[in-house]
XYZ file of C-alpha atoms in Angstrom:
676
model
C 198.152 135.408 354.277
C 194.555 136.665 354.442
C 192.675 138.215 351.578
C 192.694 141.580 353.282
C 196.495 141.595 353.467
C 196.788 140.515 349.817
C 194.355 143.237 348.787
C 196.383 145.822 350.656
C 199.614 144.463 349.138
C 198.148 144.987 345.662
C 196.916 148.514 346.496
C 193.220 147.630 346.401
C 192.286 149.157 349.743
C 188.753 150.025 350.574
C 187.744 153.176 352.379
C 190.763 155.362 351.576
C 189.451 158.798 352.349
C 191.276 162.112 352.778
C 192.187 163.087 356.278
C 189.736 165.365 357.999
C 190.331 167.727 360.854
C 188.570 165.374 363.276
C 190.999 162.538 362.534
C 193.951 164.514 363.817
C 192.478 165.247 367.225
C 193.921 163.500 370.287
C 192.045 162.580 373.408
C 194.698 163.231 376.013
C 194.727 162.254 379.663
C 197.272 162.245 382.398
C 199.904 159.550 382.194
C 198.572 157.475 385.070
C 194.966 157.738 383.967
C 195.803 156.826 380.383
C 197.651 153.724 381.472
C 194.855 152.600 383.785
C 191.912 153.274 381.496
C 193.427 152.126 378.220
C 191.734 152.732 374.869
C 188.096 153.682 375.123
C 185.402 151.745 373.324
C 182.550 153.278 371.370
C 178.881 152.547 371.741
C 178.002 148.913 371.634
C 181.370 147.868 373.089
C 183.205 148.430 369.774
C 186.510 150.202 369.583
C 186.660 153.122 367.138
C 188.891 152.791 364.110
C 191.278 155.493 365.149
C 191.842 154.107 368.670
C 195.330 152.848 369.474
C 196.844 154.499 366.382
C 197.200 158.036 367.752
C 194.118 159.154 365.828
C 195.850 158.941 362.413
C 194.602 156.771 359.576
C 197.262 154.659 357.873
C 197.703 155.218 354.160
C 200.807 153.046 353.717
C 199.633 149.643 352.513
C 202.835 147.894 353.698
C 202.408 149.050 357.293
C 199.523 146.678 358.019
C 201.523 143.595 357.019
C 203.483 142.029 359.854
C 207.064 140.854 359.480
C 205.918 137.309 360.197
C 203.475 137.479 357.294
C 206.265 138.732 355.065
C 208.487 135.781 356.028
C 205.726 133.271 355.345
C 204.438 134.964 352.221
C 202.810 133.299 349.217
C 204.770 131.354 346.670
C 204.738 132.986 343.239
C 205.898 130.951 340.230
C 207.589 128.353 342.421
C 209.651 130.915 344.375
C 208.996 132.884 347.507
C 209.092 136.645 346.841
C 211.413 137.407 349.741
C 213.468 140.011 347.897
C 210.377 141.924 346.730
C 208.904 141.929 350.195
C 212.094 143.131 351.830
C 212.444 145.950 349.306
C 208.808 146.838 349.735
C 209.219 146.760 353.503
C 212.192 149.118 353.416
C 210.410 151.513 351.083
C 207.328 151.259 353.259
C 209.362 152.112 356.337
C 210.811 155.164 354.583
C 207.380 156.324 353.502
C 206.012 155.628 356.960
C 208.726 157.694 358.616
C 208.172 160.531 356.150
C 204.401 160.406 356.599
C 204.789 160.395 360.365
C 207.080 163.411 360.275
C 204.668 165.331 358.037
C 201.741 164.239 360.176
C 203.427 165.408 363.351
C 204.039 168.745 361.690
C 200.388 168.929 360.708
C 199.413 167.966 364.226
C 201.464 170.815 365.595
C 199.974 173.306 363.163
C 196.423 172.170 363.821
C 197.033 172.254 367.558
C 198.395 175.789 367.362
C 195.489 177.026 365.258
C 192.460 175.198 366.608
C 193.358 173.401 369.816
C 193.612 174.902 373.320
C 197.016 175.373 374.998
C 196.529 172.181 377.092
C 196.600 170.041 373.950
C 199.759 171.700 372.690
C 201.466 171.047 376.028
C 200.380 167.399 375.910
C 201.669 167.050 372.341
C 204.998 168.440 373.448
C 205.146 165.875 376.262
C 204.510 163.066 373.764
C 207.344 164.305 371.542
C 209.711 164.381 374.516
C 208.781 160.824 375.470
C 209.447 159.598 371.932
C 212.834 161.286 371.907
C 213.740 159.694 375.252
C 212.773 156.237 373.953
C 214.891 156.734 370.825
C 217.845 157.846 372.937
C 217.485 154.758 375.153
C 217.427 152.430 372.109
C 220.525 154.011 370.594
C 222.335 153.825 373.930
C 221.437 150.124 374.307
C 222.632 149.411 370.752
C 225.935 151.160 371.399
C 226.382 149.218 374.635
C 225.789 145.930 372.796
C 228.311 146.835 370.103
C 230.864 147.835 372.713
C 230.275 144.562 374.558
C 230.789 142.523 371.393
C 233.961 144.439 370.632
C 235.240 143.734 374.146
C 234.494 140.009 373.728
C 236.347 139.934 370.397
C 239.339 141.649 371.971
C 239.380 139.156 374.845
C 239.247 136.211 372.441
C 242.075 137.668 370.381
C 244.187 138.073 373.518
C 243.488 134.471 374.542
C 244.442 133.191 371.093
C 247.602 135.289 371.047
C 248.524 134.126 374.542
C 247.888 130.469 373.729
C 249.912 130.759 370.543
C 252.866 132.335 372.308
C 252.802 130.019 375.321
C 252.671 126.779 373.281
C 255.256 126.961 370.519
C 255.828 124.054 368.176
C 253.329 121.461 366.953
C 250.091 121.088 368.909
C 249.761 118.026 371.184
C 246.736 115.707 371.037
C 244.249 118.472 370.225
C 244.511 117.744 366.495
C 243.294 114.210 367.130
C 240.086 115.605 368.597
C 239.613 117.914 365.617
C 239.933 115.000 363.185
C 237.039 113.258 364.948
C 234.999 116.434 365.335
C 231.316 115.807 364.599
C 228.979 118.515 363.328
C 225.387 118.421 364.475
C 223.954 119.555 361.168
C 225.646 116.699 359.297
C 223.984 114.120 361.553
C 220.666 114.965 359.917
C 220.254 113.281 356.504
C 217.857 116.022 355.421
C 220.822 118.418 355.292
C 222.470 116.293 352.614
C 219.236 115.595 350.767
C 218.514 119.333 350.594
C 221.838 119.835 348.836
C 220.911 117.194 346.261
C 217.207 117.847 345.677
C 216.422 121.213 347.298
C 214.678 122.119 350.530
C 211.256 122.315 348.923
C 211.371 118.682 347.792
C 212.676 117.389 351.142
C 210.694 119.434 353.667
C 207.562 120.065 351.630
C 205.518 117.424 353.435
C 207.215 117.562 356.837
C 206.404 121.106 357.949
C 202.756 120.577 358.978
C 203.666 117.365 360.792
C 206.308 118.992 362.962
C 203.770 121.374 364.485
C 201.802 118.474 365.923
C 204.811 116.879 367.605
C 204.342 116.355 371.330
C 207.653 114.706 372.210
C 209.502 115.835 375.331
C 212.837 116.979 373.899
C 214.661 117.804 370.705
C 217.198 115.236 369.547
C 220.136 115.311 367.142
C 220.323 111.712 365.935
C 216.723 111.152 364.896
C 213.492 113.050 364.390
C 210.554 111.580 366.358
C 207.588 110.497 364.271
C 203.936 110.878 365.102
C 203.309 107.179 364.369
C 205.607 106.079 367.202
C 204.177 105.027 370.561
C 204.059 107.677 373.233
C 207.451 107.918 374.888
C 207.730 106.854 378.493
C 211.022 106.322 380.274
C 211.853 102.626 379.852
C 214.310 102.568 382.773
C 217.407 103.408 380.723
C 219.801 106.067 382.044
C 223.433 107.160 381.808
C 225.926 107.942 384.542
C 229.349 109.535 384.623
C 232.050 107.053 385.669
C 235.147 109.272 385.782
C 236.635 112.355 384.234
C 240.384 112.822 383.883
C 242.828 114.373 381.416
C 240.018 116.149 379.636
C 238.129 112.934 378.863
C 234.916 111.717 380.461
C 233.839 108.077 380.679
C 230.119 107.303 380.704
C 228.037 104.148 380.926
C 224.393 103.300 380.352
C 222.473 101.823 383.277
C 219.458 99.519 383.440
C 216.881 99.844 386.174
C 215.349 96.787 387.806
C 212.311 97.000 385.550
C 214.536 97.264 382.474
C 216.565 94.275 383.671
C 213.410 92.180 383.869
C 212.544 93.248 380.323
C 216.063 92.319 379.233
C 215.666 88.823 380.695
C 212.382 88.398 378.806
C 214.109 89.523 375.640
C 216.868 86.931 376.024
C 214.245 84.231 376.524
C 212.447 85.425 373.373
C 215.690 85.257 371.396
C 216.323 81.714 372.583
C 212.849 80.696 371.411
C 213.842 81.615 367.820
C 210.414 83.180 367.282
C 210.197 86.862 366.201
C 206.574 87.088 367.320
C 207.704 86.807 370.927
C 209.783 89.968 370.447
C 206.760 91.709 368.929
C 204.709 90.808 371.993
C 207.479 92.148 374.230
C 207.575 95.461 372.325
C 203.859 95.898 372.870
C 204.485 96.188 376.597
C 207.933 97.866 376.348
C 207.894 99.845 373.071
C 211.288 101.472 373.677
C 213.373 98.467 374.695
C 216.556 98.957 372.678
C 217.742 95.370 372.113
C 214.265 94.233 371.082
C 214.060 97.048 368.549
C 217.457 96.168 367.070
C 216.713 92.441 366.881
C 213.327 92.999 365.261
C 214.975 95.408 362.824
C 217.250 92.610 361.625
C 214.245 90.325 361.182
C 212.465 92.974 359.088
C 215.591 93.556 357.025
C 215.885 89.853 356.233
C 212.270 89.974 355.035
C 213.116 92.926 352.696
C 211.110 95.412 354.773
C 213.776 98.122 354.778
C 211.481 100.971 355.783
C 210.264 99.211 358.931
C 213.799 98.112 359.803
C 215.095 101.671 359.567
C 212.187 103.003 361.612
C 212.922 100.556 364.440
C 216.596 101.566 364.522
C 215.638 105.241 364.686
C 213.299 104.515 367.575
C 216.108 102.738 369.428
C 218.424 105.724 368.896
C 215.744 108.074 370.156
C 215.283 105.994 373.299
C 219.010 106.059 374.035
C 219.446 109.750 373.252
C 216.671 110.623 375.699
C 218.725 108.838 378.380
C 221.929 110.858 377.767
C 223.764 112.395 380.684
C 223.710 116.223 380.678
C 227.503 116.267 380.252
C 227.568 113.717 377.440
C 228.389 115.376 374.108
C 228.230 113.897 370.637
C 230.506 116.464 369.038
C 233.313 117.119 371.503
C 235.205 113.886 370.833
C 236.156 113.593 374.513
C 233.290 111.372 375.746
C 234.029 107.661 376.006
C 231.823 104.572 376.196
C 233.475 101.299 377.156
C 232.436 98.544 374.760
C 233.175 95.898 377.365
C 229.972 96.887 379.187
C 226.941 95.163 377.603
C 224.727 98.193 378.270
C 226.922 100.360 376.006
C 227.036 97.944 373.076
C 223.463 98.672 372.064
C 224.402 102.288 371.321
C 227.343 101.217 369.165
C 225.233 98.771 367.184
C 222.345 101.216 366.749
C 224.732 103.840 365.361
C 226.312 101.301 363.010
C 222.956 100.102 361.676
C 221.786 103.679 361.181
C 225.018 104.441 359.328
C 224.461 101.439 357.028
C 220.924 102.562 356.223
C 222.143 106.086 355.455
C 224.796 104.778 353.083
C 222.248 102.655 351.216
C 219.894 105.624 351.143
C 222.487 107.673 349.259
C 223.705 109.928 352.087
C 227.460 109.177 352.329
C 228.273 112.512 353.991
C 225.868 111.819 356.842
C 227.124 108.224 357.097
C 230.693 109.561 357.368
C 229.630 111.719 360.302
C 228.128 108.685 362.048
C 231.339 106.755 361.373
C 233.377 109.515 363.002
C 230.983 109.498 365.963
C 231.406 105.744 366.511
C 235.172 106.076 366.207
C 235.269 108.942 368.715
C 233.507 106.908 371.417
C 236.570 104.648 371.856
C 239.268 105.555 369.291
C 242.097 103.575 370.895
C 240.364 100.197 370.998
C 238.000 100.785 368.040
C 235.680 97.873 368.951
C 233.786 97.926 365.626
C 236.980 98.617 363.616
C 235.618 101.692 361.901
C 239.045 102.396 360.390
C 238.207 99.730 357.805
C 235.203 101.788 356.683
C 235.999 105.484 357.156
C 238.102 105.663 353.983
C 235.297 104.245 351.826
C 232.746 106.747 353.180
C 235.179 109.652 352.797
C 235.748 108.790 349.131
C 232.046 108.392 348.455
C 231.336 111.722 350.150
C 234.203 113.303 348.163
C 235.888 114.397 351.397
C 239.364 113.805 349.976
C 241.071 116.375 352.187
C 239.649 114.768 355.329
C 240.925 111.310 354.351
C 244.395 112.669 353.589
C 244.477 114.569 356.865
C 243.373 111.530 358.857
C 246.068 109.346 357.297
C 248.779 111.943 357.929
C 247.891 112.590 361.570
C 247.240 108.970 362.583
C 250.014 107.267 360.628
C 252.573 107.725 363.399
C 250.664 105.886 366.136
C 248.222 103.668 364.171
C 250.250 102.561 361.070
C 247.302 103.108 358.758
C 249.411 102.402 355.674
C 249.640 98.743 356.748
C 245.897 98.342 356.193
C 245.035 97.515 352.565
C 242.060 99.868 352.533
C 244.148 102.904 353.529
C 247.064 101.827 351.323
C 244.815 101.997 348.234
C 242.273 104.672 349.254
C 244.743 107.427 350.170
C 246.494 107.452 346.739
C 243.065 107.290 345.101
C 242.069 110.371 347.121
C 245.204 112.188 345.937
C 244.454 111.230 342.326
C 240.803 112.327 342.489
C 241.925 115.555 344.136
C 244.303 116.180 341.242
C 241.382 115.824 338.817
C 239.722 118.940 340.191
C 240.060 121.969 337.940
C 240.149 124.618 340.674
C 243.734 123.822 341.728
C 246.880 125.482 340.453
C 249.049 123.658 337.912
C 251.983 123.240 340.290
C 249.701 121.880 342.995
C 248.053 119.526 340.519
C 251.391 118.092 339.404
C 252.647 117.596 342.965
C 249.370 115.913 343.986
C 249.535 113.604 340.957
C 253.133 112.627 341.756
C 252.194 111.915 345.381
C 249.309 109.709 344.242
C 251.553 107.741 341.862
C 254.190 107.189 344.533
C 251.654 105.925 347.089
C 249.864 103.574 344.687
C 253.196 102.034 343.691
C 253.978 101.391 347.359
C 250.526 99.835 347.838
C 250.948 97.515 344.842
C 254.386 96.477 346.092
C 253.052 95.757 349.584
C 249.802 94.036 348.502
C 250.334 92.471 345.047
C 247.549 89.934 345.622
C 244.909 92.701 345.441
C 245.449 93.659 341.800
C 243.974 90.659 339.961
C 240.785 90.459 342.106
C 240.326 94.228 341.662
C 240.549 93.944 337.886
C 238.134 91.022 337.984
C 235.617 93.066 340.019
C 235.899 95.912 337.507
C 235.520 93.536 334.522
C 238.909 94.525 333.110
C 241.233 92.036 331.408
C 244.908 92.681 332.150
C 247.454 92.589 329.383
C 249.723 89.599 328.871
C 252.728 91.251 330.529
C 250.834 91.728 333.795
C 248.860 88.477 333.796
C 251.887 86.338 333.038
C 254.250 87.955 335.528
C 255.027 85.979 338.669
C 254.692 89.043 340.944
C 250.992 89.653 340.157
C 250.116 86.101 339.140
C 247.988 83.562 341.018
C 250.847 82.809 343.423
C 250.617 86.331 344.855
C 247.042 85.761 345.974
C 247.587 82.227 347.234
C 250.771 82.912 349.182
C 249.405 85.783 351.284
C 248.366 84.995 354.915
C 244.678 84.283 355.672
C 244.291 87.434 357.778
C 245.578 89.558 354.898
C 243.284 87.767 352.441
C 240.350 88.644 354.669
C 241.279 92.347 354.746
C 241.810 92.456 350.971
C 238.503 90.724 350.240
C 236.724 93.085 352.638
C 238.138 96.157 350.911
C 237.533 94.941 347.364
C 234.013 93.744 348.108
C 233.113 97.167 349.469
C 235.117 99.702 347.402
C 235.727 98.130 343.986
C 233.128 100.419 342.381
C 235.329 103.448 343.114
C 237.965 102.181 340.644
C 235.743 101.719 337.595
C 236.301 105.151 336.081
C 238.317 105.042 332.830
C 240.719 107.766 333.999
C 241.362 105.861 337.231
C 242.005 102.615 335.367
C 244.488 104.202 332.973
C 246.332 105.762 335.914
C 246.424 102.392 337.684
C 247.718 100.628 334.565
C 250.540 103.147 334.211
C 251.707 102.571 337.784
C 251.404 98.774 337.516
C 253.963 98.783 334.697
C 256.299 100.952 336.795
C 256.072 98.444 339.651
C 256.908 95.583 337.295
C 259.982 97.483 336.096
C 261.104 97.926 339.724
C 260.562 94.203 340.415
C 262.554 93.162 337.366
C 265.336 95.581 338.359
C 265.658 93.860 341.765
C 264.455 96.676 343.996
C 265.204 95.824 347.670
C 261.857 97.299 348.724
C 260.113 94.294 347.152
C 261.843 91.780 349.433
C 261.285 94.013 352.471
C 257.547 94.141 351.782
C 257.413 90.367 351.338
C 259.071 89.762 354.713
C 256.704 92.257 356.376
C 253.660 90.473 354.959
C 254.752 87.194 356.515
C 255.309 88.740 359.954
C 252.496 91.273 360.393
C 249.393 89.410 359.221
C 249.470 86.234 361.268
C 246.095 86.486 363.020
C 243.307 89.068 362.826
C 242.024 90.530 366.140
C 238.485 90.050 367.349
C 237.280 93.529 366.411
C 238.079 92.861 362.734
C 236.015 89.656 362.848
C 233.194 91.630 364.475
C 233.374 94.213 361.709
C 233.260 91.515 359.027
C 230.171 89.970 360.625
C 228.409 93.350 360.742
C 229.424 94.266 357.194
C 227.740 91.144 355.723
C 230.087 91.199 352.716
C 230.006 87.671 351.328
C 233.639 87.503 350.256
C 234.878 88.632 353.668
C 232.462 86.431 355.639
C 233.624 83.408 353.631
C 237.214 84.139 354.697
C 236.434 84.050 358.443
C 238.394 81.441 360.424
C 236.599 78.288 361.641
C 236.756 79.305 365.305
C 234.468 82.245 364.466
C 232.083 80.518 362.066
C 231.438 77.575 364.394
C 230.205 79.680 367.310
C 226.759 81.254 367.500
C 226.652 84.927 366.510
C 223.822 86.973 368.004
C 222.520 89.968 366.072
C 222.137 92.202 369.147
C 225.647 91.338 370.442
C 227.971 89.907 367.757
C 231.185 88.378 369.123
C 231.184 89.968 372.602
C 234.584 90.812 374.139
C 236.221 88.114 376.186
C 236.813 90.543 379.087
C 233.200 91.691 379.416
C 232.325 93.811 382.476
C 228.907 92.710 383.767
C 226.896 95.017 386.004
C 224.218 92.391 386.603
C 223.912 88.697 385.759
C 220.935 86.921 384.283
C 219.428 84.462 386.766
C 219.845 80.826 385.843
C 216.755 79.139 384.515
C 216.219 75.492 385.409
C 215.011 73.725 382.307
C 212.421 70.969 382.781
C 214.187 68.874 380.180
C 217.257 68.452 382.337
C 215.327 66.179 384.723
C 213.768 64.112 381.976
C 214.899 60.968 380.265
C 216.663 60.577 376.953
C 213.368 59.938 375.168
C 211.949 63.163 376.586
C 215.006 65.023 375.341
C 214.489 63.538 371.902
C 210.845 64.588 371.687
C 211.703 67.999 373.125
C 214.138 68.497 370.244
C 211.364 67.650 367.773
C 208.591 69.544 369.576
C 209.919 72.477 371.660
C 206.517 72.945 373.362
C 206.350 69.331 374.495
C 205.910 68.839 378.259
C 205.238 65.537 379.940
C 202.015 65.115 381.855
C 202.347 66.202 385.469
C 205.402 68.309 384.675
C 205.338 72.094 385.140
C 207.785 74.153 383.107
C 208.238 76.856 385.684
C 209.572 74.657 388.477
C 211.191 71.930 386.369
C 209.817 69.051 388.460
C 208.030 65.889 387.329
C 204.699 64.868 388.826
C 203.519 61.454 389.981
C 202.040 60.644 386.573
C 205.447 60.750 384.952
C 205.426 57.100 383.829
C 201.814 57.253 382.602
C 202.553 60.228 380.349
C 205.602 58.501 378.927
C 203.645 55.291 378.282
C 200.920 57.160 376.445
C 203.546 58.886 374.344
C 205.148 55.576 373.414
C 201.741 54.130 372.445
C 201.117 57.107 370.187
C 204.469 56.585 368.508
C 203.726 52.886 367.948
C 200.367 53.708 366.369
C 202.058 56.249 364.127
C 204.675 53.739 363.036
C 202.009 51.095 362.424
C 200.265 53.356 359.923
C 203.305 53.424 357.657
C 202.814 51.070 354.707
C 205.563 50.367 352.246
C 204.262 49.484 348.819
C 206.441 47.417 346.567
C 207.006 49.137 343.304
C 206.620 46.949 340.273
C 209.302 47.667 337.777
C 207.861 47.486 334.269
C 209.720 45.200 331.947
C 211.165 46.845 328.911
C 209.945 45.558 325.648
C 212.662 43.931 323.692
C 212.211 44.948 320.091
C 214.410 42.123 318.966
C 212.402 39.548 320.855
C 213.532 36.997 323.412
C 216.229 34.970 321.890
C 218.509 32.299 323.179
C 222.199 32.707 323.784
C 224.260 31.138 321.166
């Protein structure tokens, strides 16, 4: 705000003089002439002070301050004086209306006394015009209100009609609502504002946003000024089909993007990150290169650069969205079997991991729901093994309970160890809240105890590792019992051991509260009483464990690889650990749908001899003389190059000298004596 506005806000105006008779005079013209000529200027090309203000000086100091200046007012004592300005504005408007009414009365009196009859007629015309404008505004406002009322009535009729025409439980619409994604929760600043305040989060970002020159606004990331200028890299999205209210989309690569993809694969095979850096200099928004280089930066403990590269990849893919593709509807599908779509899945997962480490579990939960909504039936990244952990960390207990209730019928979520333990924990933490009624608290506590007893009966091998993670020593009755002893952990199938280790390695910190541990101890003793009493549910759970957890599917192995939890990675089967796992495409589906195939490259080594293969393994850049890598053929000097190489090896071997080490003789303190 300028100094003049501040001075007027404080009441320190200069040049406040009483109104004179000359200030109330109007220079009136015909309507057409006044519109054509406009306000007249004084001598020297300057406009007089009274021009454009109907010849009346303004005495209200709040009238000269615009509404925009009031919204962006100064900060006083760490707070913006919005309330004071709004009150001052309302009082200023009242005073302004009163002053205008009195001034119009004075104008009429002065015109009747001093002015000619033409001026009085013109003043009357002005009053009529003002009245007509006011009547038009009031009529438009009434029309808007009536229109809004009509819209509300129509919506009420539609809701009433839909409710009456579809009795009983709703069909699959509730499934969409469970996976509903809110745009505002995709921005981590929304969660950080709730923790630290908007002033601390956006204090340094406001001037930077004004200088942004990016083509479109995005929901997943905020473009940064340090990024390279965005140009379309050849990535697009097309609509495959739309049926039963669901739309299937797929990313597409242009010919130029396909050539860049081939160069990227060659750079990955070279095992040299600098080659990917060189590729990004020419194609700064190639998605797979950004994701692969992000992993390299993360391994080198450069978390900020790794996160920035993932955000740039998300921005590149969001700029390629189809106009009908929606992040929040829950009805858009992306087939993971297509390699072009996998980059979007992996970019979302990596961004979600960074948000969780950054301390934004609510935003990470929204990303988890988004990944799950892209293909909820197949769940290629097995996000059901993670959504419970994020919901508990974000304290979204009601959402976790609702998800388990609505998906239990068709997904059997209670058979997963993470849901079997997280849902009763959510009930227990919900019962700890003080804003619930006593009856509701008791029922929630009973539900939590019942579910945790079922989980301990179904997965007894998870108790001892959980107590070990939490640094809690069990009592002798629990440690010495055969049901929770070492045999329970050893006898469970390998697939179940992998799921249990994955859950405990990720969520054991949620059980460290003293109140939670005492509640768990109470229910453990109840389970032991049921086991000693010969409850038939114990044998039923044991038979189910032997049948259900024979072999883990491929999406669970893919999730374990992406999670990088040591305990779970160590439990992977040998058929997964022996094969090469690529960071940009971990464990691709066996039924992959390829839209284009990489051309076969003829390696020059394939035409060489065994010795050439050996030296190629030692020196990857080795090429024999007369041999060109691009065509894979050997020249006429093939034997000469090999002979020179053998001579060099002989000279190198001849330079090795083995020195005989002289072993010093130990001094015998007793002296050399003869054997008796």
